[in-house]
Amino acid sequence: MHTGMASLTQHASTFRRVHSRSQGLLKSGKLSQLQRSAFPSIHINQSCICCTKLTPWESSPVTYAPTDNQSDTFLPQNANIFETLESSKTADSSITNAEGVVETESQPGLQLQVFKWPLWLLGPSVLLATGMVPTLWLPISSIFLGPNIASLLSLIGLDCIFNLGATLFLLMADACSRPKSPTQDCKSKAPFSYQFWNIVATLTGFVIPLLMMFGSQKGFLQPQLPFIPFAVLLGPYLLLLSVQFLTEMLTWHWQSPVWLVTPVIYESYRVLQLMRGLKLGVELSAPAWVMHTIRGLVCWWVLILGLQLMRVAWFAGLAARARKQQLSSDTSSVNGD
């Protein structure tokens, strides 16, 4: 028993000595020296190879680093990059389709423009044939048989021929004033001041003959003028003045570009119509106050016609200034870009 205990004690003391010796070798670095002596070390020289010139078959590196100005516009932010690419393709295709539609729509406009060219000569020819030729070359004696209903209807029919030609002329002028492209809007609204003074001139042309007839029927104007001679002298005048007023109202309502030339056409013929009334007044032996009234109406409508022509010149200058301002603004915008 004692012998076994002694052997265990001897083994424990031997383990302590070995353990303490190994710790001392680790601390003193002798173990590492032993390892280096037991296993020779192999030294590997690692050198860095720097090459700045690429071989011919290698492609240069591509950098996608955007600049400061392009950092936000390289690709629009989206949840999915494929949606972004698809939207850009859709936008390009829509632009292409829009250009194709514009080209296809402009071709019919050009075809219609070709048909408008003869109207520039046909319209004035119709106006001349229906307005001036019957009044200037048709003898009054062939249509005027005296102060009766037949003469009144003949004179009204002559003025209706002019009204038909004036309507055709206005339709042709409206067609020529339309833009080449049918998609462009062409509406021209007459100013309120223009409409007001036109209505005043028309009402004045109505009121003067009506007051003259009323004064003759009541006996204020002597000698009296019967109704039939008065209708022969001024009946067609009042009827055509009503037609002019209706035509002007329609052009204002439809905002047609011919609203500016409508009174010029009718007032030019009205001067000839009143001059015809002066000739008929001589044949009817009309009173002096009737002849003076007709002469006053001629002067009135010549004055209104001159004002209308000045308005045409004013609107032409206004359109030229607006076109010049638009061209200057377009040029400045192009230079600014």
GROMACS .gro file of C-alpha atoms in nm:
model
  337
    1MET     CA    1   0.000   0.000   0.000
    2HIS     CA    2   0.272   0.236   0.095
    3THR     CA    3   0.463   0.130  -0.215
    4GLY     CA    4   0.167   0.233  -0.445
    5MET     CA    5   0.129   0.568  -0.282
    6ALA     CA    6   0.498   0.637  -0.323
    7SER     CA    7   0.487   0.561  -0.697
    8LEU     CA    8   0.192   0.795  -0.751
    9THR     CA    9   0.370   1.074  -0.567
   10GLN     CA   10   0.681   1.019  -0.779
   11HIS     CA   11   0.484   1.037  -1.103
   12ALA     CA   12   0.307   1.361  -0.997
   13SER     CA   13   0.634   1.531  -0.911
   14THR     CA   14   0.781   1.426  -1.245
   15PHE     CA   15   0.478   1.577  -1.433
   16ARG     CA   16   0.514   1.904  -1.244
   17ARG     CA   17   0.879   1.932  -1.342
   18VAL     CA   18   0.808   1.863  -1.706
   19HIS     CA   19   0.519   2.110  -1.715
   20SER     CA   20   0.717   2.387  -1.547
   21ARG     CA   21   1.006   2.326  -1.786
   22SER     CA   22   0.782   2.351  -2.092
   23GLN     CA   23   0.640   2.681  -1.970
   24GLY     CA   24   0.989   2.815  -1.926
   25LEU     CA   25   1.086   2.714  -2.274
   26LEU     CA   26   0.778   2.895  -2.414
   27LYS     CA   27   0.860   3.209  -2.220
   28SER     CA   28   1.221   3.214  -2.319
   29GLY     CA   29   1.153   3.150  -2.686
   30LYS     CA   30   1.359   2.837  -2.696
   31LEU     CA   31   1.071   2.637  -2.835
   32SER     CA   32   1.055   2.855  -3.138
   33GLN     CA   33   1.431   2.825  -3.176
   34LEU     CA   34   1.396   2.450  -3.156
   35GLN     CA   35   1.127   2.454  -3.418
   36ARG     CA   36   1.337   2.673  -3.650
   37SER     CA   37   1.632   2.449  -3.603
   38ALA     CA   38   1.426   2.137  -3.659
   39PHE     CA   39   1.238   2.273  -3.969
   40PRO     CA   40   1.439   2.500  -4.194
   41SER     CA   41   1.247   2.802  -4.314
   42ILE     CA   42   1.189   2.882  -4.683
   43HIS     CA   43   1.199   3.249  -4.774
   44ILE     CA   44   0.963   3.363  -5.066
   45ASN     CA   45   1.027   3.705  -5.211
   46GLN     CA   46   0.691   3.866  -5.300
   47SER     CA   47   0.732   4.149  -5.549
   48CYS     CA   48   0.459   4.375  -5.692
   49ILE     CA   49   0.437   4.394  -6.071
   50CYS     CA   50   0.290   4.724  -6.194
   51CYS     CA   51   0.178   4.741  -6.560
   52THR     CA   52   0.024   5.054  -6.704
   53LYS     CA   53   0.012   4.945  -7.067
   54LEU     CA   54  -0.257   4.700  -7.170
   55THR     CA   55  -0.213   4.433  -7.429
   56PRO     CA   56  -0.379   4.485  -7.767
   57TRP     CA   57  -0.639   4.216  -7.708
   58GLU     CA   58  -0.758   4.354  -7.378
   59SER     CA   59  -1.034   4.610  -7.376
   60SER     CA   60  -0.999   4.928  -7.181
   61PRO     CA   61  -1.190   4.945  -6.857
   62VAL     CA   62  -1.531   5.111  -6.883
   63THR     CA   63  -1.625   5.351  -6.611
   64TYR     CA   64  -1.986   5.435  -6.549
   65ALA     CA   65  -1.920   5.697  -6.290
   66PRO     CA   66  -2.155   5.985  -6.376
   67THR     CA   67  -2.057   6.346  -6.343
   68ASP     CA   68  -2.223   6.586  -6.107
   69ASN     CA   69  -2.461   6.716  -6.374
   70GLN     CA   70  -2.553   6.372  -6.497
   71SER     CA   71  -2.583   6.195  -6.164
   72ASP     CA   72  -2.959   6.244  -6.149
   73THR     CA   73  -3.037   6.193  -6.515
   74PHE     CA   74  -2.842   5.877  -6.592
   75LEU     CA   75  -3.144   5.655  -6.532
   76PRO     CA   76  -3.467   5.772  -6.373
   77GLN     CA   77  -3.527   5.622  -6.035
   78ASN     CA   78  -3.774   5.339  -6.043
   79ALA     CA   79  -3.847   5.027  -5.849
   80ASN     CA   80  -3.744   4.811  -6.140
   81ILE     CA   81  -3.485   4.898  -6.401
   82PHE     CA   82  -3.676   4.699  -6.665
   83GLU     CA   83  -3.981   4.921  -6.610
   84THR     CA   84  -3.764   5.228  -6.671
   85LEU     CA   85  -3.626   5.089  -6.995
   86GLU     CA   86  -3.973   4.983  -7.108
   87SER     CA   87  -4.119   5.328  -7.035
   88SER     CA   88  -3.842   5.497  -7.234
   89LYS     CA   89  -3.909   5.269  -7.528
   90THR     CA   90  -4.281   5.344  -7.504
   91ALA     CA   91  -4.213   5.719  -7.504
   92ASP     CA   92  -3.990   5.688  -7.811
   93SER     CA   93  -4.252   5.484  -7.993
   94SER     CA   94  -4.525   5.734  -7.901
   95ILE     CA   95  -4.315   6.023  -8.036
   96THR     CA   96  -4.257   5.831  -8.358
   97ASN     CA   97  -4.627   5.756  -8.392
   98ALA     CA   98  -4.715   6.120  -8.328
   99GLU     CA   99  -4.477   6.234  -8.599
  100GLY     CA  100  -4.632   5.985  -8.838
  101VAL     CA  101  -4.981   6.109  -8.755
  102VAL     CA  102  -4.877   6.470  -8.813
  103GLU     CA  103  -4.728   6.377  -9.150
  104THR     CA  104  -5.039   6.187  -9.254
  105GLU     CA  105  -5.264   6.471  -9.140
  106SER     CA  106  -5.059   6.737  -9.318
  107GLN     CA  107  -5.092   6.562  -9.653
  108PRO     CA  108  -5.473   6.610  -9.679
  109GLY     CA  109  -5.422   6.974  -9.578
  110LEU     CA  110  -5.181   7.022  -9.867
  111GLN     CA  111  -5.425   6.856 -10.104
  112LEU     CA  112  -5.703   7.089  -9.988
  113GLN     CA  113  -5.469   7.386 -10.030
  114VAL     CA  114  -5.431   7.301 -10.398
  115PHE     CA  115  -5.809   7.327 -10.442
  116LYS     CA  116  -5.809   7.668 -10.268
  117TRP     CA  117  -5.584   7.833 -10.526
  118PRO     CA  118  -5.858   7.879 -10.795
  119LEU     CA  119  -6.084   8.042 -10.535
  120TRP     CA  120  -5.857   8.347 -10.528
  121LEU     CA  121  -5.969   8.428 -10.883
  122LEU     CA  122  -6.314   8.269 -10.879
  123GLY     CA  123  -6.441   8.461 -10.574
  124PRO     CA  124  -6.380   8.815 -10.706
  125SER     CA  125  -6.508   8.707 -11.049
  126VAL     CA  126  -6.839   8.592 -10.898
  127LEU     CA  127  -6.869   8.916 -10.703
  128LEU     CA  128  -6.804   9.120 -11.017
  129ALA     CA  129  -7.048   8.922 -11.232
  130THR     CA  130  -7.336   8.936 -10.984
  131GLY     CA  131  -7.286   9.286 -10.847
  132MET     CA  132  -7.128   9.526 -11.092
  133VAL     CA  133  -7.223   9.388 -11.433
  134PRO     CA  134  -7.607   9.396 -11.390
  135THR     CA  135  -7.598   9.737 -11.223
  136LEU     CA  136  -7.363   9.904 -11.472
  137TRP     CA  137  -7.460   9.744 -11.805
  138LEU     CA  138  -7.824   9.648 -11.759
  139PRO     CA  139  -8.041   9.945 -11.864
  140ILE     CA  140  -8.283  10.064 -11.597
  141SER     CA  141  -8.560  10.107 -11.854
  142SER     CA  142  -8.567   9.732 -11.918
  143ILE     CA  143  -8.654   9.651 -11.555
  144PHE     CA  144  -8.828   9.969 -11.441
  145LEU     CA  145  -9.178  10.003 -11.582
  146GLY     CA  146  -9.303  10.269 -11.345
  147PRO     CA  147  -9.399  10.310 -10.978
  148ASN     CA  148  -9.567   9.968 -10.942
  149ILE     CA  149  -9.519   9.629 -10.783
  150ALA     CA  150  -9.353   9.477 -11.093
  151SER     CA  151  -9.078   9.737 -11.090
  152LEU     CA  152  -9.028   9.685 -10.714
  153LEU     CA  153  -8.994   9.308 -10.759
  154SER     CA  154  -8.755   9.355 -11.053
  155LEU     CA  155  -8.528   9.578 -10.845
  156ILE     CA  156  -8.540   9.337 -10.550
  157GLY     CA  157  -8.451   9.047 -10.782
  158LEU     CA  158  -8.151   9.244 -10.911
  159ASP     CA  159  -8.029   9.298 -10.555
  160CYS     CA  160  -8.090   8.933 -10.469
  161ILE     CA  161  -7.854   8.833 -10.752
  162PHE     CA  162  -7.587   9.049 -10.588
  163ASN     CA  163  -7.663   8.901 -10.247
  164LEU     CA  164  -7.617   8.550 -10.388
  165GLY     CA  165  -7.280   8.645 -10.536
  166ALA     CA  166  -7.171   8.817 -10.212
  167THR     CA  167  -7.259   8.507 -10.010
  168LEU     CA  168  -7.058   8.283 -10.244
  169PHE     CA  169  -6.768   8.527 -10.226
  170LEU     CA  170  -6.771   8.525  -9.845
  171LEU     CA  171  -6.775   8.144  -9.838
  172MET     CA  172  -6.476   8.130 -10.074
  173ALA     CA  173  -6.292   8.395  -9.871
  174ASP     CA  174  -6.357   8.199  -9.553
  175ALA     CA  175  -6.218   7.883  -9.715
  176CYS     CA  176  -5.904   8.066  -9.832
  177SER     CA  177  -5.844   8.218  -9.489
  178ARG     CA  178  -5.833   7.878  -9.320
  179PRO     CA  179  -5.483   7.747  -9.225
  180LYS     CA  180  -5.308   7.476  -9.424
  181SER     CA  181  -5.327   7.223  -9.143
  182PRO     CA  182  -5.688   7.122  -9.064
  183THR     CA  183  -5.592   7.059  -8.700
  184GLN     CA  184  -5.514   7.427  -8.637
  185ASP     CA  185  -5.789   7.637  -8.494
  186CYS     CA  186  -5.889   7.942  -8.697
  187LYS     CA  187  -6.131   8.157  -8.501
  188SER     CA  188  -6.133   8.535  -8.528
  189LYS     CA  189  -6.346   8.724  -8.282
  190ALA     CA  190  -6.452   9.076  -8.371
  191PRO     CA  191  -6.383   9.336  -8.099
  192PHE     CA  192  -6.679   9.468  -7.905
  193SER     CA  193  -6.611   9.828  -8.011
  194TYR     CA  194  -6.615   9.721  -8.376
  195GLN     CA  195  -6.950   9.543  -8.332
  196PHE     CA  196  -7.097   9.839  -8.144
  197TRP     CA  197  -7.011  10.100  -8.406
  198ASN     CA  198  -7.124   9.874  -8.690
  199ILE     CA  199  -7.462   9.833  -8.522
  200VAL     CA  200  -7.484  10.212  -8.474
  201ALA     CA  201  -7.410  10.273  -8.843
  202THR     CA  202  -7.666  10.013  -8.951
  203LEU     CA  203  -7.937  10.150  -8.722
  204THR     CA  204  -7.868  10.502  -8.849
  205GLY     CA  205  -7.911  10.379  -9.207
  206PHE     CA  206  -8.246  10.227  -9.102
  207VAL     CA  207  -8.378  10.516  -8.900
  208ILE     CA  208  -8.328  10.795  -9.157
  209PRO     CA  209  -8.552  10.643  -9.434
  210LEU     CA  210  -8.814  10.532  -9.181
  211LEU     CA  211  -8.833  10.880  -9.031
  212MET     CA  212  -8.860  11.023  -9.381
  213MET     CA  213  -9.151  10.792  -9.464
  214PHE     CA  214  -9.321  10.864  -9.130
  215GLY     CA  215  -9.292  11.239  -9.183
  216SER     CA  216  -9.434  11.209  -9.533
  217GLN     CA  217  -9.733  11.001  -9.419
  218LYS     CA  218  -9.809  11.242  -9.132
  219GLY     CA  219  -9.784  11.547  -9.358
  220PHE     CA  220  -9.475  11.695  -9.193
  221LEU     CA  221  -9.286  11.677  -9.523
  222GLN     CA  222  -9.443  11.836  -9.830
  223PRO     CA  223  -9.519  11.739 -10.098
  224GLN     CA  224  -9.608  11.391  -9.980
  225LEU     CA  225  -9.457  11.078 -10.135
  226PRO     CA  226  -9.690  10.777 -10.184
  227PHE     CA  227  -9.595  10.440 -10.045
  228ILE     CA  228  -9.530  10.261 -10.379
  229PRO     CA  229  -9.283  10.521 -10.513
  230PHE     CA  230  -9.114  10.526 -10.173
  231ALA     CA  231  -9.085  10.144 -10.179
  232VAL     CA  232  -8.942  10.154 -10.532
  233LEU     CA  233  -8.680  10.411 -10.431
  234LEU     CA  234  -8.578  10.280 -10.087
  235GLY     CA  235  -8.740   9.937 -10.047
  236PRO     CA  236  -8.446   9.736 -10.196
  237TYR     CA  237  -8.209   9.951  -9.991
  238LEU     CA  238  -8.380   9.860  -9.662
  239LEU     CA  239  -8.402   9.492  -9.758
  240LEU     CA  240  -8.033   9.460  -9.845
  241LEU     CA  241  -7.938   9.650  -9.530
  242SER     CA  242  -8.130   9.389  -9.327
  243VAL     CA  243  -7.946   9.109  -9.509
  244GLN     CA  244  -7.613   9.274  -9.433
  245PHE     CA  245  -7.697   9.305  -9.065
  246LEU     CA  246  -7.795   8.936  -9.049
  247THR     CA  247  -7.477   8.830  -9.232
  248GLU     CA  248  -7.257   9.033  -8.997
  249MET     CA  249  -7.426   8.880  -8.693
  250LEU     CA  250  -7.361   8.530  -8.829
  251THR     CA  251  -6.994   8.601  -8.899
  252TRP     CA  252  -6.953   8.738  -8.546
  253HIS     CA  253  -7.125   8.434  -8.398
  254TRP     CA  254  -6.923   8.183  -8.602
  255GLN     CA  255  -6.603   8.386  -8.547
  256SER     CA  256  -6.525   8.367  -8.917
  257PRO     CA  257  -6.222   8.562  -9.046
  258VAL     CA  258  -6.445   8.733  -9.309
  259TRP     CA  259  -6.619   8.956  -9.052
  260LEU     CA  260  -6.379   9.236  -9.147
  261VAL     CA  261  -6.463   9.240  -9.521
  262THR     CA  262  -6.839   9.174  -9.498
  263PRO     CA  263  -6.944   9.539  -9.446
  264VAL     CA  264  -6.699   9.657  -9.713
  265ILE     CA  265  -6.868   9.438  -9.977
  266TYR     CA  266  -7.224   9.536  -9.891
  267GLU     CA  267  -7.150   9.905  -9.839
  268SER     CA  268  -6.971   9.929 -10.173
  269TYR     CA  269  -7.280   9.795 -10.348
  270ARG     CA  270  -7.505  10.017 -10.135
  271VAL     CA  271  -7.344  10.327 -10.280
  272LEU     CA  272  -7.431  10.202 -10.632
  273GLN     CA  273  -7.779  10.110 -10.511
  274LEU     CA  274  -7.845  10.462 -10.382
  275MET     CA  275  -7.704  10.614 -10.700
  276ARG     CA  276  -7.955  10.403 -10.889
  277GLY     CA  277  -8.223  10.543 -10.657
  278LEU     CA  278  -8.122  10.897 -10.760
  279LYS     CA  279  -8.177  10.808 -11.127
  280LEU     CA  280  -8.514  10.653 -11.049
  281GLY     CA  281  -8.607  10.961 -10.843
  282VAL     CA  282  -8.559  11.180 -11.149
  283GLU     CA  283  -8.786  10.954 -11.357
  284LEU     CA  284  -9.049  10.952 -11.081
  285SER     CA  285  -9.029  11.328 -11.030
  286ALA     CA  286  -8.964  11.274 -10.659
  287PRO     CA  287  -8.982  11.574 -10.424
  288ALA     CA  288  -8.665  11.765 -10.351
  289TRP     CA  289  -8.647  11.655  -9.988
  290VAL     CA  290  -8.646  11.290 -10.107
  291MET     CA  291  -8.356  11.353 -10.341
  292HIS     CA  292  -8.162  11.538 -10.070
  293THR     CA  293  -8.225  11.253  -9.829
  294ILE     CA  294  -8.093  10.997 -10.075
  295ARG     CA  295  -7.784  11.212 -10.138
  296GLY     CA  296  -7.731  11.232  -9.761
  297LEU     CA  297  -7.749  10.854  -9.738
  298VAL     CA  298  -7.490  10.825 -10.016
  299CYS     CA  299  -7.255  11.054  -9.825
  300TRP     CA  300  -7.319  10.864  -9.501
  301TRP     CA  301  -7.231  10.526  -9.647
  302VAL     CA  302  -6.927  10.659  -9.829
  303LEU     CA  303  -6.805  10.787  -9.491
  304ILE     CA  304  -6.875  10.451  -9.325
  305LEU     CA  305  -6.701  10.271  -9.612
  306GLY     CA  306  -6.392  10.487  -9.561
  307LEU     CA  307  -6.393  10.403  -9.190
  308GLN     CA  308  -6.420  10.033  -9.271
  309LEU     CA  309  -6.121  10.052  -9.505
  310MET     CA  310  -5.920  10.228  -9.234
  311ARG     CA  311  -6.012   9.947  -8.995
  312VAL     CA  312  -5.889   9.691  -9.246
  313ALA     CA  313  -5.556   9.875  -9.267
  314TRP     CA  314  -5.537   9.900  -8.888
  315PHE     CA  315  -5.602   9.529  -8.838
  316ALA     CA  316  -5.346   9.445  -9.106
  317GLY     CA  317  -5.085   9.651  -8.922
  318LEU     CA  318  -5.184   9.489  -8.593
  319ALA     CA  319  -5.142   9.142  -8.740
  320ALA     CA  320  -4.801   9.240  -8.883
  321ARG     CA  321  -4.684   9.365  -8.541
  322ALA     CA  322  -4.806   9.050  -8.371
  323ARG     CA  323  -4.624   8.834  -8.627
  324LYS     CA  324  -4.304   9.036  -8.580
  325GLN     CA  325  -4.323   9.001  -8.201
  326GLN     CA  326  -4.377   8.627  -8.233
  327LEU     CA  327  -4.074   8.591  -8.462
  328SER     CA  328  -3.858   8.796  -8.224
  329SER     CA  329  -3.971   8.589  -7.925
  330ASP     CA  330  -3.897   8.266  -8.111
  331THR     CA  331  -3.551   8.394  -8.207
  332SER     CA  332  -3.474   8.499  -7.850
  333SER     CA  333  -3.588   8.164  -7.715
  334VAL     CA  334  -3.365   7.980  -7.964
  335ASN     CA  335  -3.067   8.198  -7.873
  336GLY     CA  336  -3.136   8.147  -7.505
  337ASP     CA  337  -3.138   7.771  -7.546
   0.00000   0.00000   0.00000
